[in-house]
Short mmCIF file of C-alpha atoms in Angstrom, two decimals:
data_model
loop_
_atom_site.label_atom_id
_atom_site.label_comp_id
_atom_site.label_asym_id
_atom_site.label_seq_id
_atom_site.Cartn_x
_atom_site.Cartn_y
_atom_site.Cartn_z
CA UNK K 1 -21.13 49.37 -105.15
CA UNK K 2 -18.97 47.72 -107.78
CA UNK K 3 -17.54 44.22 -107.63
CA UNK K 4 -13.82 44.67 -106.93
CA UNK K 5 -12.45 41.60 -105.17
CA UNK K 6 -9.62 39.65 -106.82
CA UNK K 7 -9.93 36.68 -104.44
CA UNK K 8 -13.25 35.58 -105.95
CA UNK K 9 -14.53 35.25 -109.48
CA UNK K 10 -18.15 35.99 -110.38
CA UNK K 11 -19.94 32.92 -111.68
CA UNK K 12 -23.44 32.04 -112.80
CA UNK K 13 -26.09 29.55 -111.78
CA UNK K 14 -29.23 28.30 -113.46
CA UNK K 15 -32.25 30.19 -112.14
CA UNK K 16 -30.50 33.44 -111.19
CA UNK K 17 -32.47 36.64 -111.84
CA UNK K 18 -31.70 40.31 -112.35
CA UNK K 19 -33.77 42.22 -109.79
CA UNK K 20 -33.64 46.01 -109.64
CA UNK K 21 -30.17 45.97 -111.20
CA UNK K 22 -28.69 43.27 -108.95
CA UNK K 23 -28.07 39.59 -109.73
CA UNK K 24 -29.72 37.19 -107.26
CA UNK K 25 -27.93 35.20 -106.12
CA UNK K 26 -24.47 36.66 -106.66
CA UNK K 27 -22.39 33.55 -107.40
CA UNK K 28 -18.77 33.67 -106.20
CA UNK K 29 -16.32 30.97 -107.31
CA UNK K 30 -12.58 30.34 -106.81
CA UNK K 31 -10.36 32.72 -108.80
CA UNK K 32 -8.49 29.68 -110.13
CA UNK K 33 -8.82 25.91 -109.81
CA UNK K 34 -5.93 25.59 -107.35
CA UNK K 35 -7.70 27.86 -104.82
CA UNK K 36 -10.86 25.84 -104.26
CA UNK K 37 -9.78 24.35 -100.89
CA UNK K 38 -11.24 25.30 -97.53
CA UNK K 39 -8.04 27.03 -96.37
CA UNK K 40 -7.98 29.24 -99.46
CA UNK K 41 -11.66 30.06 -98.96
CA UNK K 42 -11.22 30.93 -95.28
CA UNK K 43 -8.26 33.15 -96.12
CA UNK K 44 -10.20 34.94 -98.88
CA UNK K 45 -13.20 35.50 -96.61
CA UNK K 46 -10.99 36.66 -93.75
CA UNK K 47 -9.27 39.19 -95.99
CA UNK K 48 -12.56 40.56 -97.31
CA UNK K 49 -15.02 40.37 -94.41
CA UNK K 50 -16.46 43.86 -94.75
CA UNK K 51 -16.67 43.63 -98.53
CA UNK K 52 -18.41 40.24 -98.37
CA UNK K 53 -20.89 41.52 -95.78
CA UNK K 54 -21.66 44.44 -98.11
CA UNK K 55 -22.23 42.02 -100.99
CA UNK K 56 -24.81 40.06 -98.98
CA UNK K 57 -26.67 43.28 -98.22
CA UNK K 58 -26.35 44.61 -101.77
CA UNK K 59 -27.44 41.42 -103.56
CA UNK K 60 -29.60 39.92 -100.76
CA UNK K 61 -28.14 36.48 -101.55
CA UNK K 62 -24.57 35.28 -102.18
CA UNK K 63 -23.79 31.72 -103.27
CA UNK K 64 -20.29 30.32 -102.75
CA UNK K 65 -19.88 27.58 -105.36
CA UNK K 66 -16.98 25.42 -106.50
CA UNK K 67 -15.19 25.36 -103.14
CA UNK K 68 -14.40 22.03 -101.52
CA UNK K 69 -16.45 22.46 -98.33
CA UNK K 70 -16.90 18.97 -96.95
CA UNK K 71 -18.74 18.95 -93.62
CA UNK K 72 -20.26 20.77 -90.64
CA UNK K 73 -16.86 21.50 -89.10
CA UNK K 74 -15.65 23.34 -92.20
CA UNK K 75 -19.01 25.07 -92.56
CA UNK K 76 -18.73 26.28 -88.98
CA UNK K 77 -15.24 27.62 -89.71
CA UNK K 78 -16.73 29.66 -92.56
CA UNK K 79 -19.47 31.08 -90.34
CA UNK K 80 -17.07 31.96 -87.53
CA UNK K 81 -14.71 33.77 -89.91
CA UNK K 82 -16.96 36.83 -89.88
CA UNK K 83 -17.39 37.27 -86.12
CA UNK K 84 -21.16 37.57 -86.48
CA UNK K 85 -22.98 36.79 -83.24
CA UNK K 86 -24.96 33.56 -83.10
CA UNK K 87 -28.72 33.60 -82.54
CA UNK K 88 -30.54 30.50 -81.34
CA UNK K 89 -33.40 29.28 -83.51
CA UNK K 90 -36.88 29.55 -81.98
CA UNK K 91 -39.73 28.07 -83.96
CA UNK K 92 -41.74 24.97 -84.87
CA UNK K 93 -39.27 23.28 -87.24
CA UNK K 94 -37.66 20.04 -86.00
CA UNK K 95 -33.86 20.48 -86.02
CA UNK K 96 -30.82 18.69 -84.64
CA UNK K 97 -27.63 20.30 -83.32
CA UNK K 98 -24.60 19.09 -85.29
CA UNK K 99 -21.49 21.08 -84.35
CA UNK K 100 -20.98 24.35 -82.48
CA UNK K 101 -23.14 26.87 -84.38
CA UNK K 102 -24.38 24.38 -86.97
CA UNK K 103 -27.80 22.71 -87.03
CA UNK K 104 -29.76 20.67 -89.52
CA UNK K 105 -32.28 22.65 -91.53
CA UNK K 106 -35.95 21.70 -91.09
CA UNK K 107 -36.10 17.91 -90.69
CA UNK K 108 -39.76 17.67 -91.66
CA UNK K 109 -40.67 15.11 -94.34
CA UNK K 110 -38.89 15.78 -97.64
CA UNK K 111 -42.19 15.23 -99.44
CA UNK K 112 -43.58 18.48 -97.98
CA UNK K 113 -43.08 22.02 -99.27
CA UNK K 114 -41.82 24.39 -96.58
CA UNK K 115 -43.47 27.70 -97.34
CA UNK K 116 -41.57 30.94 -97.89
CA UNK K 117 -40.72 32.86 -94.73
CA UNK K 118 -38.30 35.28 -93.16
CA UNK K 119 -36.51 33.27 -90.46
CA UNK K 120 -38.07 33.83 -87.00
CA UNK K 121 -40.19 36.66 -88.39
CA UNK K 122 -42.64 36.43 -85.48
CA UNK K 123 -40.04 36.71 -82.73
CA UNK K 124 -38.88 40.03 -81.26
CA UNK K 125 -35.29 39.20 -82.17
CA UNK K 126 -34.66 37.59 -85.54
CA UNK K 127 -31.45 36.81 -87.44
CA UNK K 128 -29.90 39.19 -89.91
CA UNK K 129 -28.36 36.37 -91.91
CA UNK K 130 -29.32 32.79 -92.66
CA UNK K 131 -26.43 30.67 -93.96
CA UNK K 132 -27.05 27.28 -95.59
CA UNK K 133 -24.58 24.56 -96.56
CA UNK K 134 -25.35 21.67 -98.91
CA UNK K 135 -23.59 18.57 -97.63
CA UNK K 136 -25.66 16.08 -99.66
CA UNK K 137 -27.52 17.44 -102.70
CA UNK K 138 -30.84 15.71 -103.45
CA UNK K 139 -31.18 13.63 -106.63
CA UNK K 140 -34.37 15.51 -107.53
CA UNK K 141 -36.09 18.63 -106.18
CA UNK K 142 -35.13 19.97 -102.77
CA UNK K 143 -34.28 23.49 -103.93
CA UNK K 144 -34.18 26.31 -101.39
CA UNK K 145 -36.08 28.99 -103.31
CA UNK K 146 -35.94 32.56 -102.08
CA UNK K 147 -37.87 35.73 -102.82
CA UNK K 148 -36.81 39.40 -102.82
CA UNK K 149 -39.27 40.58 -100.20
CA UNK K 150 -39.70 44.15 -101.44
CA UNK K 151 -41.04 42.88 -104.76
CA UNK K 152 -43.97 41.24 -102.95
CA UNK K 153 -44.80 44.51 -101.20
CA UNK K 154 -44.61 46.42 -104.48
CA UNK K 155 -47.00 44.09 -106.24
CA UNK K 156 -49.43 43.84 -103.32
CA UNK K 157 -49.49 47.63 -103.17
CA UNK K 158 -50.30 47.72 -106.88
CA UNK K 159 -53.14 45.21 -106.65
CA UNK K 160 -54.50 45.71 -103.11
CA UNK K 161 -53.44 49.16 -101.87
CA UNK K 162 -56.38 49.63 -99.50
CA UNK K 163 -55.89 46.20 -97.94
CA UNK K 164 -52.17 46.78 -97.43
CA UNK K 165 -52.72 50.14 -95.75
CA UNK K 166 -55.50 48.75 -93.53
CA UNK K 167 -53.30 45.92 -92.28
CA UNK K 168 -50.35 48.31 -91.87
CA UNK K 169 -52.55 50.42 -89.59
CA UNK K 170 -54.05 47.54 -87.58
CA UNK K 171 -51.20 45.04 -87.60
CA UNK K 172 -51.43 41.26 -87.80
CA UNK K 173 -52.20 38.67 -85.15
CA UNK K 174 -51.09 35.05 -85.36
CA UNK K 175 -51.77 31.93 -83.33
CA UNK K 176 -49.69 28.79 -83.37
CA UNK K 177 -49.97 25.52 -81.44
CA UNK K 178 -46.74 23.90 -80.25
CA UNK K 179 -47.38 20.20 -79.65
CA UNK K 180 -46.89 18.42 -76.33
CA UNK K 181 -44.08 16.32 -77.84
CA UNK K 182 -41.95 16.25 -80.97
CA UNK K 183 -43.60 14.92 -84.12
CA UNK K 184 -40.96 14.26 -86.77
CA UNK K 185 -43.62 13.41 -89.36
CA UNK K 186 -44.51 17.11 -89.56
CA UNK K 187 -42.45 20.08 -90.76
CA UNK K 188 -43.97 22.00 -87.82
CA UNK K 189 -43.74 19.13 -85.40
CA UNK K 190 -41.37 20.57 -82.81
CA UNK K 191 -42.74 20.08 -79.29
CA UNK K 192 -42.84 23.02 -76.88
CA UNK K 193 -40.18 21.41 -74.66
CA UNK K 194 -37.68 21.52 -77.51
CA UNK K 195 -38.90 24.88 -78.81
CA UNK K 196 -38.42 26.61 -75.46
CA UNK K 197 -35.55 24.38 -74.25
CA UNK K 198 -37.28 23.41 -71.00
CA UNK K 199 -39.63 20.75 -69.64
CA UNK K 200 -41.08 23.16 -67.09
CA UNK K 201 -44.38 24.81 -68.09
CA UNK K 202 -43.82 27.94 -66.01
CA UNK K 203 -40.36 28.41 -67.48
CA UNK K 204 -41.76 27.85 -70.98
CA UNK K 205 -44.34 30.58 -70.35
CA UNK K 206 -41.64 32.93 -69.12
CA UNK K 207 -39.48 32.31 -72.17
CA UNK K 208 -42.44 32.65 -74.53
CA UNK K 209 -43.39 36.04 -73.08
CA UNK K 210 -39.78 37.20 -73.31
CA UNK K 211 -40.06 36.48 -77.03
CA UNK K 212 -43.22 38.57 -77.30
CA UNK K 213 -45.83 35.78 -77.10
CA UNK K 214 -48.95 35.30 -75.01
CA UNK K 215 -49.69 31.66 -74.19
CA UNK K 216 -52.61 29.38 -73.43
CA UNK K 217 -52.22 25.77 -72.29
CA UNK K 218 -54.51 23.25 -73.98
CA UNK K 219 -56.07 20.17 -72.37
CA UNK K 220 -53.81 17.79 -74.32
CA UNK K 221 -50.66 19.44 -72.95
CA UNK K 222 -49.90 21.47 -76.06
CA UNK K 223 -49.39 25.22 -75.87
CA UNK K 224 -51.16 27.83 -77.98
CA UNK K 225 -49.06 30.90 -78.61
CA UNK K 226 -50.63 34.23 -79.58
CA UNK K 227 -48.53 36.89 -81.27
CA UNK K 228 -49.61 40.39 -82.14
CA UNK K 229 -49.85 42.96 -83.24
CA UNK K 230 -47.09 42.27 -85.77
CA UNK K 231 -46.23 44.41 -88.81
CA UNK K 232 -47.12 43.59 -92.39
CA UNK K 233 -43.99 45.26 -93.79
CA UNK K 234 -40.73 46.61 -92.41
CA UNK K 235 -38.05 48.98 -93.66
CA UNK K 236 -34.46 48.16 -92.69
CA UNK K 237 -31.50 50.49 -92.75
CA UNK K 238 -29.12 50.17 -95.68
CA UNK K 239 -31.62 48.53 -98.05
CA UNK K 240 -32.65 51.46 -100.24
CA UNK K 241 -35.74 52.26 -98.17
CA UNK K 242 -37.49 49.17 -99.49
CA UNK K 243 -40.63 47.96 -97.71
CA UNK K 244 -40.05 44.27 -97.03
CA UNK K 245 -43.01 41.88 -96.92
CA UNK K 246 -41.92 40.98 -93.39
CA UNK K 247 -44.73 38.68 -92.28
CA UNK K 248 -45.90 35.10 -92.50
CA UNK K 249 -49.49 35.78 -93.48
CA UNK K 250 -49.71 33.18 -96.23
CA UNK K 251 -47.75 30.55 -94.32
CA UNK K 252 -49.90 30.77 -91.16
CA UNK K 253 -53.32 31.53 -92.63
CA UNK K 254 -56.01 28.88 -92.20
CA UNK K 255 -53.70 26.00 -91.24
CA UNK K 256 -54.37 23.11 -88.84
CA UNK K 257 -52.00 24.44 -86.19
CA UNK K 258 -51.97 28.15 -87.01
CA UNK K 259 -54.00 31.17 -88.01
CA UNK K 260 -53.45 34.73 -89.22
CA UNK K 261 -55.83 37.69 -89.04
CA UNK K 262 -55.79 41.43 -88.51
CA UNK K 263 -54.84 42.36 -84.96
CA UNK K 264 -58.38 43.58 -84.18
CA UNK K 265 -59.77 40.17 -85.18
CA UNK K 266 -60.89 41.15 -88.68
CA UNK K 267 -60.70 38.17 -91.01
CA UNK K 268 -58.49 38.46 -94.07
CA UNK K 269 -60.21 37.62 -97.39
CA UNK K 270 -59.15 34.27 -98.82
CA UNK K 271 -58.81 35.64 -102.34
CA UNK K 272 -56.23 38.20 -101.21
CA UNK K 273 -54.20 35.53 -99.41
CA UNK K 274 -54.39 33.30 -102.49
CA UNK K 275 -53.23 36.10 -104.78
CA UNK K 276 -50.36 36.94 -102.40
CA UNK K 277 -49.30 33.29 -102.53
CA UNK K 278 -49.26 33.46 -106.33
CA UNK K 279 -47.21 36.68 -106.32
CA UNK K 280 -44.63 35.21 -103.95
CA UNK K 281 -44.23 32.16 -106.18
CA UNK K 282 -43.95 34.32 -109.30
CA UNK K 283 -41.15 36.35 -107.73
CA UNK K 284 -39.23 33.31 -106.44
CA UNK K 285 -35.66 32.48 -107.45
CA UNK K 286 -34.41 28.90 -107.36
CA UNK K 287 -31.29 26.98 -108.24
CA UNK K 288 -30.20 23.36 -107.98
CA UNK K 289 -28.03 22.60 -104.96
CA UNK K 290 -24.52 21.29 -105.63
CA UNK K 291 -22.34 19.55 -103.07
CA UNK K 292 -20.32 22.10 -101.09
CA UNK K 293 -22.55 25.10 -101.91
CA UNK K 294 -22.81 27.74 -99.18
CA UNK K 295 -25.67 30.22 -99.51
CA UNK K 296 -25.76 33.47 -97.53
CA UNK K 297 -29.23 35.06 -97.32
CA UNK K 298 -30.02 38.53 -96.02
CA UNK K 299 -32.92 37.54 -93.78
CA UNK K 300 -34.14 41.14 -93.68
CA UNK K 301 -34.56 41.16 -97.46
CA UNK K 302 -35.46 37.59 -98.52
CA UNK K 303 -38.07 34.99 -97.78
CA UNK K 304 -36.96 31.39 -98.30
CA UNK K 305 -38.52 27.94 -98.40
CA UNK K 306 -37.85 24.33 -99.41
CA UNK K 307 -39.14 22.41 -102.41
CA UNK K 308 -40.23 18.76 -102.00
CA UNK K 309 -37.34 16.40 -102.60
CA UNK K 310 -36.32 12.84 -103.15
CA UNK K 311 -33.88 11.53 -100.52
CA UNK K 312 -31.16 11.82 -99.58
CA UNK K 313 -30.85 15.55 -98.90
CA UNK K 314 -28.76 17.13 -96.17
CA UNK K 315 -28.61 20.89 -95.81
CA UNK K 316 -27.17 22.48 -92.66
CA UNK K 317 -27.84 25.96 -91.32
CA UNK K 318 -26.46 28.72 -89.12
CA UNK K 319 -28.30 31.88 -88.09
CA UNK K 320 -26.52 35.11 -87.15
CA UNK K 321 -27.49 38.43 -85.61
#
């Protein structure tokens, strides 16, 4: 699919990569300086909705840069232009609702690295798109690196083909502990009441099972969720038959509040997890946030994370089906 839209100009950003013939991210800028306002942007997006959607799928990541997007209200207007259905975030990250479909991204300490993940990868229903808006760029660090997921699968297949096929056959099992109250000092500090939007334990269990989780209540009032079997990779329609590394093996493995193993209970060798972590980092793409940037990620095709940062940093997010 060729680039053929006159209402945007293709730009560049530091850190972009050419992956399998496509530039990640595809940077789109105003066609001329006088058309950098929010109204011009909304009009251009409205006139080219199908084309823009195709670009996100084709390039896996599209960065709108150079437009004067000021706040959550304008960011929400951008998101709603496309008519994509909203999907509520479910997970451990502490977040705050800002405006309509807009939330803060993970509010965990900026000093911590948020590991690469497909958004809501463990839930039965996960977003197709993750959209991020930089309201306040950090003075240092704070990038949102992302990874073309199929590249991880390719390299793991090259180095550990027997392991990959064994886990594909058995599936993965994860456990995660949701705390009995919010802990804003942790990037995974969201309490179960907030995570499941209820203070009632029976209702929380019901909602957890609807999301594909088994649960176990702990003596301290926290809840242990058990998920599995879950796939190691997935193939999604319209993405060249690529096998995406659609799991959170590295992110959950051997942590204080989480674990990852094969679904039959077989432990996963530490050296394989370590090498997978290295491969993911080697394949990562990162750019420096600028004020007003809006990044569209194909959640089926990319893992994303967050680099440690100096304050202030304010990045907002919307998730869409």
